Amino acid sequence: MFKFANPEYLYLLAVLPLLVILHIFTNIIRRRRLETYGDPSLLRQLMPEASTGRPKLKFWLLTAAFGMGCLLLARPQFGSKQETVTRKGIETVIALDVSNSMLADDVTPNRLEKSKRIISNLVEQFKDDKTGLIVFAGDAFVQLPITSDYISAKVFLGSISPGIVARQGTDIKAAIDLATKSFTPNEGVGKAIIVITDGENHEGGAVEAAQAAAEKGYLVYVLGVGLPSGTPIPGERSGEFRKDKDGNVVVTRLNENMCREIASAGGGAYFYVDNSNSAEKALQKELDKLAKADIETTVYTEYDEQFRIFAWIILALLLIEMFIGESRNPGLERLRLFKAMLPVILFIPAQSVSAQRSDRSYVRKGNKMFADSLFIKAEENYLKAIDANPELYEGFYDLGNSYTAQQKPNEAVEQYGRAANRLEEKKKSLLEQKMTDSKEYAKVKEELAKVYHNKGVVYHACEQYDKAVEAYKDALRNNPLDDETRYNMILAQKMLQQQQQQQQDQNQDQDQQQQQEQQQQEQNQQQQDQNQDQNQEQQQQQQPEEMSQENAEQLLDAAMQDEKEVQERVQQQLIKVQPKQQLEKDW
């Protein structure tokens, strides 16, 4: 395939028609001037050494050299090398226990962090393999679908915690069943399930699930984390431990018997995890024994610079033009002038190619550092490549990968965005040139899909599922056949729905709580009002009512009337008693 790396220089070819017009116009003026001196036929006889054809030939040679120079500046490239890369490897699905018991610190720093380090080291050992990640507690779900994108695996690994699974417990059976459904349909490739747990299976059925997986050709390996003697589970506050409903401290123990039974039923092996890396080495040896088959084939084209061909053509044209004069005695001064100008002629393309080699070399150095997990040094080389060529989208893409590996999501998203912008510009340019059927257009779309895929992975790990879904959609628009991206998008959509549902539940809980608080306030206010009314009634009962003057006079008249009646009754009694006394006295 042929292409120009800097097609903008091709606009210089528009100068060629102007040069032709100028040459014709100059010849007309020259001919008219000669006619003023006499008959042209007589003048030709007076100048026998003069040639009319040589100036034209020299002009066309210089014009051709100028056109070749424009093509040279545009940096012609040919896809002269095609290579087919066949990747041989295995498929592994890692099921990680994230129950609360994995927070026990009987291994350093704790069971969960130790398990995450083991997974990270395993992923670094993978080269042409595919891996997937499942987390489980009371439930199990896919954290990362099976992929060869090891950067995504490390990103998803960093976001794992016990809170990622809502229902606590330990259901190893669910994890193994889900793992058996996560492999690709490729045949002839070794497939293994790696279960990392403390063996406290609360649901049952794990041995039967491992046996069913082995019957399908999936070997089950178990890594037991923790101490068989047991240790308490740290609580949410420092120095505290988790307790059961009776107030007793919960002690978690490694159930090695259960782990061995699962591994034996799954046709694999059991490895005890301590503070050393012996379990990792033993597991890696077992995985190396698995059959490796072709998992993926990649065909790519490397573009070779072809400027040298045009440079040699230009040199030949100039040499020919130099030795062709208007007479038969060409001057040697022209050769000296040509030697002086030749470095200037070749300076610009040489500088352009040198710059390209420089930025490409920095990218290659960065990729080598990245492969050796020297992410900071890789970042430095990618930055140098971008400084050498700010239009190099590979530099931004690789820089985003290095930031992702360093767990700097904001910086990674920014660099992925810059890489996508440059690729979108190339895509737009190819669309305007109606080159949608070219291999270059297909490659640009493929690279865009990779950029958007990694961008979505970063958003996914940061639990920004809405942005992750949009990034995955952009990736699928450029590569609709990418099943991994489609799976990630579906997973992100489910997580987004759960996130929105949780947010709605939280909002409803808040609304209910506000309503309850409002009702409580209203009840309190009503109670206060009732208390105030009762207090007022009591005060009114205790204080005598003010009596009007008319009522007072009526009460006074009634009292006087009563007093008068009493006096009359007394007088009557006195009258009745007085005669008796007199009679007694008289007697």
mmCIF file of N, CA and C in Angstrom, residues 195-302:
data_model
loop_
_atom_site.group_PDB
_atom_site.id
_atom_site.type_symbol
_atom_site.label_atom_id
_atom_site.label_comp_id
_atom_site.label_asym_id
_atom_site.label_seq_id
_atom_site.Cartn_x
_atom_site.Cartn_y
_atom_site.Cartn_z
ATOM 1 N N VAL A 195 -9.203 -20.300 41.872
ATOM 2 C CA VAL A 195 -10.037 -19.812 42.973
ATOM 3 C C VAL A 195 -9.123 -19.402 44.120
ATOM 4 N N ILE A 196 -9.237 -18.156 44.541
ATOM 5 C CA ILE A 196 -8.451 -17.640 45.667
ATOM 6 C C ILE A 196 -9.427 -17.334 46.795
ATOM 7 N N THR A 197 -9.324 -18.094 47.894
ATOM 8 C CA THR A 197 -10.316 -17.985 48.959
ATOM 9 C C THR A 197 -9.717 -18.475 50.267
ATOM 10 N N ASP A 198 -10.451 -18.248 51.355
ATOM 11 C CA ASP A 198 -10.052 -18.802 52.644
ATOM 12 C C ASP A 198 -10.784 -20.106 52.938
ATOM 13 N N GLY A 199 -11.605 -20.570 52.002
ATOM 14 C CA GLY A 199 -12.231 -21.887 52.110
ATOM 15 C C GLY A 199 -13.462 -21.949 52.972
ATOM 16 N N GLU A 200 -13.916 -20.837 53.506
ATOM 17 C CA GLU A 200 -15.122 -20.864 54.342
ATOM 18 C C GLU A 200 -16.347 -20.796 53.440
ATOM 19 N N ASN A 201 -16.743 -21.939 52.942
ATOM 20 C CA ASN A 201 -17.873 -22.026 52.016
ATOM 21 C C ASN A 201 -19.171 -22.134 52.811
ATOM 22 N N HIS A 202 -20.035 -21.135 52.674
ATOM 23 C CA HIS A 202 -21.268 -21.088 53.463
ATOM 24 C C HIS A 202 -22.488 -21.608 52.701
ATOM 25 N N GLU A 203 -22.336 -21.880 51.422
ATOM 26 C CA GLU A 203 -23.492 -22.254 50.614
ATOM 27 C C GLU A 203 -23.491 -23.737 50.234
ATOM 28 N N GLY A 204 -22.322 -24.341 50.058
ATOM 29 C CA GLY A 204 -22.258 -25.745 49.665
ATOM 30 C C GLY A 204 -22.288 -25.923 48.162
ATOM 31 N N GLY A 205 -21.991 -27.145 47.718
ATOM 32 C CA GLY A 205 -22.034 -27.465 46.294
ATOM 33 C C GLY A 205 -20.786 -27.109 45.531
ATOM 34 N N ALA A 206 -19.728 -26.647 46.224
ATOM 35 C CA ALA A 206 -18.516 -26.232 45.523
ATOM 36 C C ALA A 206 -17.789 -27.420 44.916
ATOM 37 N N VAL A 207 -17.747 -28.540 45.642
ATOM 38 C CA VAL A 207 -17.050 -29.727 45.136
ATOM 39 C C VAL A 207 -17.732 -30.250 43.876
ATOM 40 N N GLU A 208 -19.032 -30.285 43.886
ATOM 41 C CA GLU A 208 -19.769 -30.753 42.709
ATOM 42 C C GLU A 208 -19.559 -29.817 41.519
ATOM 43 N N ALA A 209 -19.514 -28.486 41.776
ATOM 44 C CA ALA A 209 -19.287 -27.528 40.694
ATOM 45 C C ALA A 209 -17.904 -27.696 40.089
ATOM 46 N N ALA A 210 -16.894 -27.957 40.939
ATOM 47 C CA ALA A 210 -15.535 -28.180 40.440
ATOM 48 C C ALA A 210 -15.460 -29.449 39.601
ATOM 49 N N GLN A 211 -16.177 -30.473 40.029
ATOM 50 C CA GLN A 211 -16.196 -31.728 39.276
ATOM 51 C C GLN A 211 -16.851 -31.533 37.910
ATOM 52 N N ALA A 212 -17.919 -30.737 37.861
ATOM 53 C CA ALA A 212 -18.592 -30.465 36.589
ATOM 54 C C ALA A 212 -17.689 -29.653 35.659
ATOM 55 N N ALA A 213 -16.921 -28.727 36.228
ATOM 56 C CA ALA A 213 -15.981 -27.949 35.410
ATOM 57 C C ALA A 213 -14.899 -28.834 34.833
ATOM 58 N N ALA A 214 -14.393 -29.779 35.633
ATOM 59 C CA ALA A 214 -13.348 -30.685 35.150
ATOM 60 C C ALA A 214 -13.864 -31.558 34.011
ATOM 61 N N GLU A 215 -15.133 -31.936 34.065
ATOM 62 C CA GLU A 215 -15.706 -32.754 32.998
ATOM 63 C C GLU A 215 -15.767 -31.979 31.682
ATOM 64 N N LYS A 216 -15.845 -30.655 31.752
ATOM 65 C CA LYS A 216 -15.845 -29.831 30.548
ATOM 66 C C LYS A 216 -14.434 -29.493 30.062
ATOM 67 N N GLY A 217 -13.431 -29.928 30.806
ATOM 68 C CA GLY A 217 -12.048 -29.676 30.402
ATOM 69 C C GLY A 217 -11.423 -28.476 31.068
ATOM 70 N N TYR A 218 -12.064 -27.922 32.115
ATOM 71 C CA TYR A 218 -11.537 -26.768 32.817
ATOM 72 C C TYR A 218 -10.931 -27.238 34.146
ATOM 73 N N LEU A 219 -9.625 -27.089 34.296
ATOM 74 C CA LEU A 219 -8.967 -27.470 35.536
ATOM 75 C C LEU A 219 -9.182 -26.392 36.596
ATOM 76 N N VAL A 220 -9.403 -26.828 37.830
ATOM 77 C CA VAL A 220 -9.677 -25.911 38.931
ATOM 78 C C VAL A 220 -8.506 -25.936 39.905
ATOM 79 N N TYR A 221 -7.860 -24.789 40.074
ATOM 80 C CA TYR A 221 -6.782 -24.635 41.045
ATOM 81 C C TYR A 221 -7.277 -23.744 42.178
ATOM 82 N N VAL A 222 -6.870 -24.077 43.391
ATOM 83 C CA VAL A 222 -7.337 -23.346 44.572
ATOM 84 C C VAL A 222 -6.134 -22.828 45.332
ATOM 85 N N LEU A 223 -6.173 -21.536 45.669
ATOM 86 C CA LEU A 223 -5.155 -20.914 46.511
ATOM 87 C C LEU A 223 -5.813 -20.578 47.842
ATOM 88 N N GLY A 224 -5.351 -21.225 48.913
ATOM 89 C CA GLY A 224 -5.901 -20.983 50.241
ATOM 90 C C GLY A 224 -5.140 -19.889 50.960
ATOM 91 N N VAL A 225 -5.846 -18.878 51.411
ATOM 92 C CA VAL A 225 -5.226 -17.716 52.049
ATOM 93 C C VAL A 225 -5.660 -17.664 53.509
ATOM 94 N N GLY A 226 -4.705 -17.544 54.421
ATOM 95 C CA GLY A 226 -5.016 -17.412 55.840
ATOM 96 C C GLY A 226 -4.352 -18.497 56.667
ATOM 97 N N LEU A 227 -4.645 -18.476 57.966
ATOM 98 C CA LEU A 227 -4.087 -19.451 58.905
ATOM 99 C C LEU A 227 -5.171 -20.435 59.335
ATOM 100 N N PRO A 228 -4.868 -21.724 59.384
ATOM 101 C CA PRO A 228 -5.861 -22.698 59.864
ATOM 102 C C PRO A 228 -6.244 -22.468 61.318
ATOM 103 N N SER A 229 -5.340 -21.885 62.109
ATOM 104 C CA SER A 229 -5.638 -21.632 63.522
ATOM 105 C C SER A 229 -6.673 -20.541 63.710
ATOM 106 N N GLY A 230 -6.801 -19.679 62.732
ATOM 107 C CA GLY A 230 -7.833 -18.649 62.791
ATOM 108 C C GLY A 230 -7.358 -17.331 63.358
ATOM 109 N N THR A 231 -8.095 -16.291 63.042
ATOM 110 C CA THR A 231 -7.799 -14.943 63.527
ATOM 111 C C THR A 231 -9.080 -14.126 63.464
ATOM 112 N N PRO A 232 -9.249 -13.134 64.340
ATOM 113 C CA PRO A 232 -10.454 -12.302 64.283
ATOM 114 C C PRO A 232 -10.453 -11.389 63.058
ATOM 115 N N ILE A 233 -11.630 -10.961 62.652
ATOM 116 C CA ILE A 233 -11.788 -10.074 61.500
ATOM 117 C C ILE A 233 -11.792 -8.625 61.997
ATOM 118 N N PRO A 234 -10.916 -7.776 61.488
ATOM 119 C CA PRO A 234 -10.913 -6.377 61.927
ATOM 120 C C PRO A 234 -12.240 -5.698 61.646
ATOM 121 N N GLY A 235 -12.606 -4.794 62.540
ATOM 122 C CA GLY A 235 -13.839 -4.045 62.362
ATOM 123 C C GLY A 235 -13.615 -2.791 61.561
ATOM 124 N N GLU A 236 -14.662 -1.977 61.488
ATOM 125 C CA GLU A 236 -14.564 -0.746 60.712
ATOM 126 C C GLU A 236 -13.662 0.271 61.392
ATOM 127 N N ARG A 237 -13.590 0.232 62.721
ATOM 128 C CA ARG A 237 -12.727 1.157 63.446
ATOM 129 C C ARG A 237 -11.442 0.448 63.847
ATOM 130 N N SER A 238 -10.402 1.220 63.968
ATOM 131 C CA SER A 238 -9.100 0.659 64.318
ATOM 132 C C SER A 238 -9.140 0.079 65.722
ATOM 133 N N GLY A 239 -8.592 -1.125 65.876
ATOM 134 C CA GLY A 239 -8.544 -1.782 67.177
ATOM 135 C C GLY A 239 -9.784 -2.561 67.523
ATOM 136 N N GLU A 240 -10.806 -2.508 66.693
ATOM 137 C CA GLU A 240 -12.044 -3.245 66.957
ATOM 138 C C GLU A 240 -12.114 -4.484 66.066
ATOM 139 N N PHE A 241 -12.953 -5.450 66.466
ATOM 140 C CA PHE A 241 -13.138 -6.676 65.699
ATOM 141 C C PHE A 241 -14.628 -6.899 65.469
ATOM 142 N N ARG A 242 -14.923 -7.578 64.391
ATOM 143 C CA ARG A 242 -16.319 -7.853 64.058
ATOM 144 C C ARG A 242 -16.901 -8.867 65.054
ATOM 145 N N LYS A 243 -18.166 -8.656 65.386
ATOM 146 C CA LYS A 243 -18.838 -9.529 66.351
ATOM 147 C C LYS A 243 -20.128 -10.051 65.744
ATOM 148 N N ASP A 244 -20.566 -11.222 66.266
ATOM 149 C CA ASP A 244 -21.814 -11.789 65.798
ATOM 150 C C ASP A 244 -22.978 -11.152 66.548
ATOM 151 N N LYS A 245 -24.179 -11.671 66.307
ATOM 152 C CA LYS A 245 -25.368 -11.065 66.927
ATOM 153 C C LYS A 245 -25.404 -11.254 68.428
ATOM 154 N N ASP A 246 -24.648 -12.247 68.946
ATOM 155 C CA ASP A 246 -24.587 -12.467 70.386
ATOM 156 C C ASP A 246 -23.486 -11.663 71.056
ATOM 157 N N GLY A 247 -22.747 -10.882 70.275
ATOM 158 C CA GLY A 247 -21.685 -10.065 70.832
ATOM 159 C C GLY A 247 -20.343 -10.748 70.923
ATOM 160 N N ASN A 248 -20.199 -11.949 70.357
ATOM 161 C CA ASN A 248 -18.929 -12.664 70.387
ATOM 162 C C ASN A 248 -18.065 -12.271 69.193
ATOM 163 N N VAL A 249 -16.756 -12.219 69.395
ATOM 164 C CA VAL A 249 -15.814 -11.873 68.330
ATOM 165 C C VAL A 249 -15.793 -12.999 67.299
ATOM 166 N N VAL A 250 -15.924 -12.622 66.005
ATOM 167 C CA VAL A 250 -15.949 -13.607 64.918
ATOM 168 C C VAL A 250 -14.512 -13.985 64.568
ATOM 169 N N VAL A 251 -14.225 -15.268 64.563
ATOM 170 C CA VAL A 251 -12.900 -15.786 64.211
ATOM 171 C C VAL A 251 -13.015 -16.535 62.889
ATOM 172 N N THR A 252 -12.160 -16.176 61.924
ATOM 173 C CA THR A 252 -12.169 -16.828 60.615
ATOM 174 C C THR A 252 -10.955 -17.729 60.482
ATOM 175 N N ARG A 253 -11.159 -18.922 59.941
ATOM 176 C CA ARG A 253 -10.094 -19.924 59.808
ATOM 177 C C ARG A 253 -10.029 -20.409 58.364
ATOM 178 N N LEU A 254 -8.813 -20.673 57.919
ATOM 179 C CA LEU A 254 -8.617 -21.263 56.598
ATOM 180 C C LEU A 254 -9.065 -22.717 56.626
ATOM 181 N N ASN A 255 -10.006 -23.053 55.762
ATOM 182 C CA ASN A 255 -10.523 -24.417 55.672
ATOM 183 C C ASN A 255 -9.750 -25.146 54.578
ATOM 184 N N GLU A 256 -8.601 -25.701 54.959
ATOM 185 C CA GLU A 256 -7.756 -26.359 53.961
ATOM 186 C C GLU A 256 -8.409 -27.631 53.427
ATOM 187 N N ASN A 257 -9.145 -28.335 54.245
ATOM 188 C CA ASN A 257 -9.807 -29.558 53.779
ATOM 189 C C ASN A 257 -10.768 -29.265 52.626
ATOM 190 N N MET A 258 -11.540 -28.189 52.783
ATOM 191 C CA MET A 258 -12.473 -27.797 51.729
ATOM 192 C C MET A 258 -11.714 -27.409 50.459
ATOM 193 N N CYS A 259 -10.626 -26.653 50.612
ATOM 194 C CA CYS A 259 -9.838 -26.220 49.452
ATOM 195 C C CYS A 259 -9.255 -27.425 48.714
ATOM 196 N N ARG A 260 -8.752 -28.400 49.450
ATOM 197 C CA ARG A 260 -8.168 -29.588 48.816
ATOM 198 C C ARG A 260 -9.241 -30.407 48.097
ATOM 199 N N GLU A 261 -10.415 -30.511 48.695
ATOM 200 C CA GLU A 261 -11.493 -31.261 48.063
ATOM 201 C C GLU A 261 -11.918 -30.612 46.745
ATOM 202 N N ILE A 262 -12.007 -29.295 46.733
ATOM 203 C CA ILE A 262 -12.402 -28.590 45.508
ATOM 204 C C ILE A 262 -11.356 -28.779 44.426
ATOM 205 N N ALA A 263 -10.067 -28.610 44.795
ATOM 206 C CA ALA A 263 -8.988 -28.766 43.813
ATOM 207 C C ALA A 263 -8.923 -30.194 43.284
ATOM 208 N N SER A 264 -9.109 -31.163 44.167
ATOM 209 C CA SER A 264 -9.065 -32.563 43.751
ATOM 210 C C SER A 264 -10.216 -32.893 42.808
ATOM 211 N N ALA A 265 -11.409 -32.401 43.137
ATOM 212 C CA ALA A 265 -12.561 -32.654 42.271
ATOM 213 C C ALA A 265 -12.413 -31.952 40.932
ATOM 214 N N GLY A 266 -11.717 -30.803 40.906
ATOM 215 C CA GLY A 266 -11.542 -30.048 39.667
ATOM 216 C C GLY A 266 -10.348 -30.482 38.853
ATOM 217 N N GLY A 267 -9.629 -31.519 39.281
ATOM 218 C CA GLY A 267 -8.489 -32.008 38.520
ATOM 219 C C GLY A 267 -7.274 -31.107 38.573
ATOM 220 N N GLY A 268 -7.273 -30.155 39.478
ATOM 221 C CA GLY A 268 -6.154 -29.233 39.592
ATOM 222 C C GLY A 268 -5.299 -29.520 40.797
ATOM 223 N N ALA A 269 -4.893 -28.462 41.504
ATOM 224 C CA ALA A 269 -4.025 -28.614 42.669
ATOM 225 C C ALA A 269 -4.346 -27.517 43.664
ATOM 226 N N TYR A 270 -3.967 -27.775 44.928
ATOM 227 C CA TYR A 270 -4.172 -26.804 46.005
ATOM 228 C C TYR A 270 -2.815 -26.229 46.408
ATOM 229 N N PHE A 271 -2.782 -24.898 46.657
ATOM 230 C CA PHE A 271 -1.563 -24.221 47.071
ATOM 231 C C PHE A 271 -1.877 -23.349 48.289
ATOM 232 N N TYR A 272 -1.028 -23.507 49.305
ATOM 233 C CA TYR A 272 -1.198 -22.701 50.518
ATOM 234 C C TYR A 272 -0.442 -21.385 50.350
ATOM 235 N N VAL A 273 -1.109 -20.283 50.611
ATOM 236 C CA VAL A 273 -0.532 -18.953 50.449
ATOM 237 C C VAL A 273 -0.058 -18.445 51.802
ATOM 238 N N ASP A 274 1.238 -18.150 51.872
ATOM 239 C CA ASP A 274 1.784 -17.515 53.063
ATOM 240 C C ASP A 274 2.396 -16.185 52.652
ATOM 241 N N ASN A 275 3.299 -15.665 53.452
ATOM 242 C CA ASN A 275 3.897 -14.371 53.153
ATOM 243 C C ASN A 275 5.005 -14.446 52.103
ATOM 244 N N SER A 276 5.323 -15.625 51.614
ATOM 245 C CA SER A 276 6.310 -15.772 50.546
ATOM 246 C C SER A 276 5.578 -15.857 49.199
ATOM 247 N N ASN A 277 6.363 -16.041 48.130
ATOM 248 C CA ASN A 277 5.780 -16.175 46.795
ATOM 249 C C ASN A 277 5.859 -17.607 46.280
ATOM 250 N N SER A 278 5.959 -18.559 47.176
ATOM 251 C CA SER A 278 6.074 -19.959 46.770
ATOM 252 C C SER A 278 4.816 -20.444 46.064
ATOM 253 N N ALA A 279 3.651 -19.998 46.517
ATOM 254 C CA ALA A 279 2.398 -20.425 45.889
ATOM 255 C C ALA A 279 2.313 -19.912 44.453
ATOM 256 N N GLU A 280 2.772 -18.690 44.213
ATOM 257 C CA GLU A 280 2.747 -18.139 42.859
ATOM 258 C C GLU A 280 3.615 -18.965 41.918
ATOM 259 N N LYS A 281 4.826 -19.285 42.369
ATOM 260 C CA LYS A 281 5.739 -20.049 41.526
ATOM 261 C C LYS A 281 5.186 -21.436 41.225
ATOM 262 N N ALA A 282 4.626 -22.082 42.242
ATOM 263 C CA ALA A 282 4.076 -23.420 42.026
ATOM 264 C C ALA A 282 2.891 -23.380 41.063
ATOM 265 N N LEU A 283 2.039 -22.362 41.211
ATOM 266 C CA LEU A 283 0.897 -22.233 40.314
ATOM 267 C C LEU A 283 1.357 -21.958 38.884
ATOM 268 N N GLN A 284 2.365 -21.105 38.725
ATOM 269 C CA GLN A 284 2.855 -20.781 37.394
ATOM 270 C C GLN A 284 3.417 -22.017 36.692
ATOM 271 N N LYS A 285 4.088 -22.877 37.452
ATOM 272 C CA LYS A 285 4.599 -24.123 36.867
ATOM 273 C C LYS A 285 3.459 -25.003 36.371
ATOM 274 N N GLU A 286 2.378 -25.062 37.144
ATOM 275 C CA GLU A 286 1.231 -25.865 36.728
ATOM 276 C C GLU A 286 0.578 -25.285 35.472
ATOM 277 N N LEU A 287 0.480 -23.952 35.411
ATOM 278 C CA LEU A 287 -0.131 -23.327 34.239
ATOM 279 C C LEU A 287 0.727 -23.518 32.997
ATOM 280 N N ASP A 288 2.047 -23.561 33.171
ATOM 281 C CA ASP A 288 2.934 -23.760 32.021
ATOM 282 C C ASP A 288 2.761 -25.137 31.399
ATOM 283 N N LYS A 289 2.219 -26.066 32.161
ATOM 284 C CA LYS A 289 2.022 -27.411 31.639
ATOM 285 C C LYS A 289 0.782 -27.515 30.748
ATOM 286 N N LEU A 290 -0.089 -26.529 30.826
ATOM 287 C CA LEU A 290 -1.324 -26.593 30.046
ATOM 288 C C LEU A 290 -1.019 -26.436 28.562
ATOM 289 N N ALA A 291 -1.868 -27.027 27.749
ATOM 290 C CA ALA A 291 -1.693 -26.955 26.297
ATOM 291 C C ALA A 291 -1.938 -25.536 25.816
ATOM 292 N N LYS A 292 -1.073 -25.082 24.914
ATOM 293 C CA LYS A 292 -1.196 -23.746 24.352
ATOM 294 C C LYS A 292 -1.573 -23.868 22.880
ATOM 295 N N ALA A 293 -2.534 -23.087 22.478
ATOM 296 C CA ALA A 293 -3.004 -23.113 21.091
ATOM 297 C C ALA A 293 -3.111 -21.691 20.568
ATOM 298 N N ASP A 294 -3.383 -21.571 19.275
ATOM 299 C CA ASP A 294 -3.523 -20.247 18.671
ATOM 300 C C ASP A 294 -4.778 -19.581 19.214
ATOM 301 N N ILE A 295 -4.547 -18.424 19.872
ATOM 302 C CA ILE A 295 -5.717 -17.717 20.392
ATOM 303 C C ILE A 295 -6.069 -16.499 19.562
ATOM 304 N N GLU A 296 -5.095 -15.913 18.959
ATOM 305 C CA GLU A 296 -5.377 -14.687 18.218
ATOM 306 C C GLU A 296 -4.319 -14.510 17.152
ATOM 307 N N THR A 297 -4.703 -14.043 15.982
ATOM 308 C CA THR A 297 -3.775 -13.782 14.891
ATOM 309 C C THR A 297 -3.925 -12.330 14.464
ATOM 310 N N THR A 298 -2.846 -11.626 14.415
ATOM 311 C CA THR A 298 -2.852 -10.213 14.063
ATOM 312 C C THR A 298 -2.029 -9.999 12.811
ATOM 313 N N VAL A 299 -2.588 -9.326 11.822
ATOM 314 C CA VAL A 299 -1.872 -8.993 10.597
ATOM 315 C C VAL A 299 -1.703 -7.479 10.564
ATOM 316 N N TYR A 300 -0.489 -7.025 10.392
ATOM 317 C CA TYR A 300 -0.252 -5.592 10.369
ATOM 318 C C TYR A 300 0.751 -5.258 9.282
ATOM 319 N N THR A 301 0.818 -3.996 8.905
ATOM 320 C CA THR A 301 1.695 -3.518 7.852
ATOM 321 C C THR A 301 2.582 -2.427 8.403
ATOM 322 N N GLU A 302 3.859 -2.527 8.138
ATOM 323 C CA GLU A 302 4.797 -1.490 8.515
ATOM 324 C C GLU A 302 5.136 -0.676 7.277
#
